[in-house]
Coordinates of C-alpha atoms in Angstrom, one line a residue:
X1 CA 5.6 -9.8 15.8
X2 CA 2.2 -9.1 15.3
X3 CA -0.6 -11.7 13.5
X4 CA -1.1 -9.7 10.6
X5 CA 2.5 -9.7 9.7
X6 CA 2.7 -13.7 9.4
X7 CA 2.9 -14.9 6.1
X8 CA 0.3 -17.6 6.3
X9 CA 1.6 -19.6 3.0
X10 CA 3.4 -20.8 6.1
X11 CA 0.7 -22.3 6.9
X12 CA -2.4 -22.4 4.9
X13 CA -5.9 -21.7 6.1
X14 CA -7.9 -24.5 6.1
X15 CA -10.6 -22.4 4.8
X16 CA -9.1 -21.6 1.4
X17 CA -6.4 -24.6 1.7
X18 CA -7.9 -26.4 -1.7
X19 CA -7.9 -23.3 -3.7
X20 CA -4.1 -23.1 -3.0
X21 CA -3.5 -26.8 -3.1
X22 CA -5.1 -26.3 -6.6
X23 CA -2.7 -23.6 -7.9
X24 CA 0.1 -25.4 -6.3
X25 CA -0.3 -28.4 -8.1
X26 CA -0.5 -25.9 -11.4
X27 CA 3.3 -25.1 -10.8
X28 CA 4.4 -28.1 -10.0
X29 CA 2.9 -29.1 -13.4
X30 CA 3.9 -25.8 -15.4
X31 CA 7.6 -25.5 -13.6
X32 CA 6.1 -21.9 -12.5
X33 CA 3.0 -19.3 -12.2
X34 CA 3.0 -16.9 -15.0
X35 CA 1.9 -12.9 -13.7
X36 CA -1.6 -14.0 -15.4
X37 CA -2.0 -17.2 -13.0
X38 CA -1.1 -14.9 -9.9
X39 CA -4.1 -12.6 -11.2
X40 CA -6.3 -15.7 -11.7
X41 CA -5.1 -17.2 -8.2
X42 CA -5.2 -14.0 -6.3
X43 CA -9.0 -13.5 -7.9
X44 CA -10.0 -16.9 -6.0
X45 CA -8.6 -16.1 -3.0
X46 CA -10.2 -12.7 -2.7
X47 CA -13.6 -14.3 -2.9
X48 CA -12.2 -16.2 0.9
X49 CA -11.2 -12.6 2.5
X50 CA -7.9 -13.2 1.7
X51 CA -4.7 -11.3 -1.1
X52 CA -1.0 -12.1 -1.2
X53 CA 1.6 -10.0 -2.9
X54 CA 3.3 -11.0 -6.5
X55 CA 5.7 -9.2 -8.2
X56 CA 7.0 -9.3 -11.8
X57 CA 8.5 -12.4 -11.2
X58 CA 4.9 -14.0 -10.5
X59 CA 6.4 -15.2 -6.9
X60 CA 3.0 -15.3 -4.6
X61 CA 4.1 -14.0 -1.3
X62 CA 2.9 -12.6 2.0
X63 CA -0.7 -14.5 2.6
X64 CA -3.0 -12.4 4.6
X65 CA -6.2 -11.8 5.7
X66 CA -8.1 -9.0 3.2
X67 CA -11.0 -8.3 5.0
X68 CA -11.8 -9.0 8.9
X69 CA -15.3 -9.6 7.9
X70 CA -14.9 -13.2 6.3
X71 CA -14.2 -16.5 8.7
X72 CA -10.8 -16.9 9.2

Protein backbone atom coordinates (compact mmCIF):
# COMPACT_ATOMS: atom_id res chain seq x y z
CA UNK A 1 0.00 0.00 0.00
CA UNK A 2 1.36 3.11 -1.02
CA UNK A 3 1.24 6.62 1.35
CA UNK A 4 -0.98 8.30 -0.88
CA UNK A 5 -3.64 5.75 -0.70
CA UNK A 6 -4.07 6.04 3.19
CA UNK A 7 -7.06 7.68 4.21
CA UNK A 8 -5.65 9.98 6.74
CA UNK A 9 -9.20 10.73 8.58
CA UNK A 10 -7.51 7.69 10.10
CA UNK A 11 -5.44 9.70 11.49
CA UNK A 12 -5.55 13.37 11.27
CA UNK A 13 -2.73 15.69 10.45
CA UNK A 14 -1.80 17.75 13.16
CA UNK A 15 -1.49 20.49 10.85
CA UNK A 16 -5.14 20.85 9.87
CA UNK A 17 -6.32 18.64 13.07
CA UNK A 18 -8.50 21.81 14.52
CA UNK A 19 -10.19 22.58 11.35
CA UNK A 20 -11.55 18.95 11.35
CA UNK A 21 -12.03 18.85 15.05
CA UNK A 22 -14.21 21.91 14.23
CA UNK A 23 -16.44 20.22 11.62
CA UNK A 24 -16.53 17.23 13.66
CA UNK A 25 -17.94 18.71 16.49
CA UNK A 26 -20.63 20.36 13.79
CA UNK A 27 -22.05 16.68 13.27
CA UNK A 28 -21.99 15.61 16.36
CA UNK A 29 -24.13 18.75 17.09
CA UNK A 30 -26.38 18.59 13.69
CA UNK A 31 -26.63 14.53 13.69
CA UNK A 32 -24.85 14.94 10.08
CA UNK A 33 -22.92 17.19 7.39
CA UNK A 34 -25.27 18.48 4.76
CA UNK A 35 -23.49 18.40 0.81
CA UNK A 36 -23.21 22.37 1.58
CA UNK A 37 -21.06 21.71 4.95
CA UNK A 38 -18.73 19.21 2.91
CA UNK A 39 -18.28 22.30 0.37
CA UNK A 40 -17.62 24.67 3.33
CA UNK A 41 -15.27 21.96 5.12
CA UNK A 42 -13.54 20.80 2.04
CA UNK A 43 -12.92 24.83 1.17
CA UNK A 44 -10.92 25.06 4.68
CA UNK A 45 -9.00 22.24 4.15
CA UNK A 46 -7.84 23.17 0.64
CA UNK A 47 -6.35 26.28 2.10
CA UNK A 48 -3.79 23.31 4.26
CA UNK A 49 -2.88 21.33 0.90
CA UNK A 50 -5.28 18.95 1.64
CA UNK A 51 -9.24 17.50 -0.32
CA UNK A 52 -11.25 14.47 0.67
CA UNK A 53 -13.99 12.96 -1.36
CA UNK A 54 -17.92 13.39 -0.50
CA UNK A 55 -20.60 12.04 -2.23
CA UNK A 56 -24.33 12.77 -2.37
CA UNK A 57 -24.68 11.46 0.91
CA UNK A 58 -22.29 14.28 2.33
CA UNK A 59 -20.05 11.26 3.90
CA UNK A 60 -16.29 13.04 3.92
CA UNK A 61 -14.01 10.36 2.95
CA UNK A 62 -10.50 9.50 1.61
CA UNK A 63 -8.24 12.43 3.42
CA UNK A 64 -5.24 13.20 1.33
CA UNK A 65 -2.68 15.42 0.60
CA UNK A 66 -3.77 18.06 -2.46
CA UNK A 67 -0.72 19.59 -3.28
CA UNK A 68 3.09 18.32 -2.34
CA UNK A 69 3.94 21.91 -2.00
CA UNK A 70 2.26 22.61 1.53
CA UNK A 71 3.90 21.13 4.97
CA UNK A 72 2.57 17.96 5.64
Amino acid sequence: MKTEDIDLFECIPVIIKSVCDKWIKIEMDKGYLTYQDCNQFLSELNNYGYTFDYGLDAIPSNLRILNRDFPK
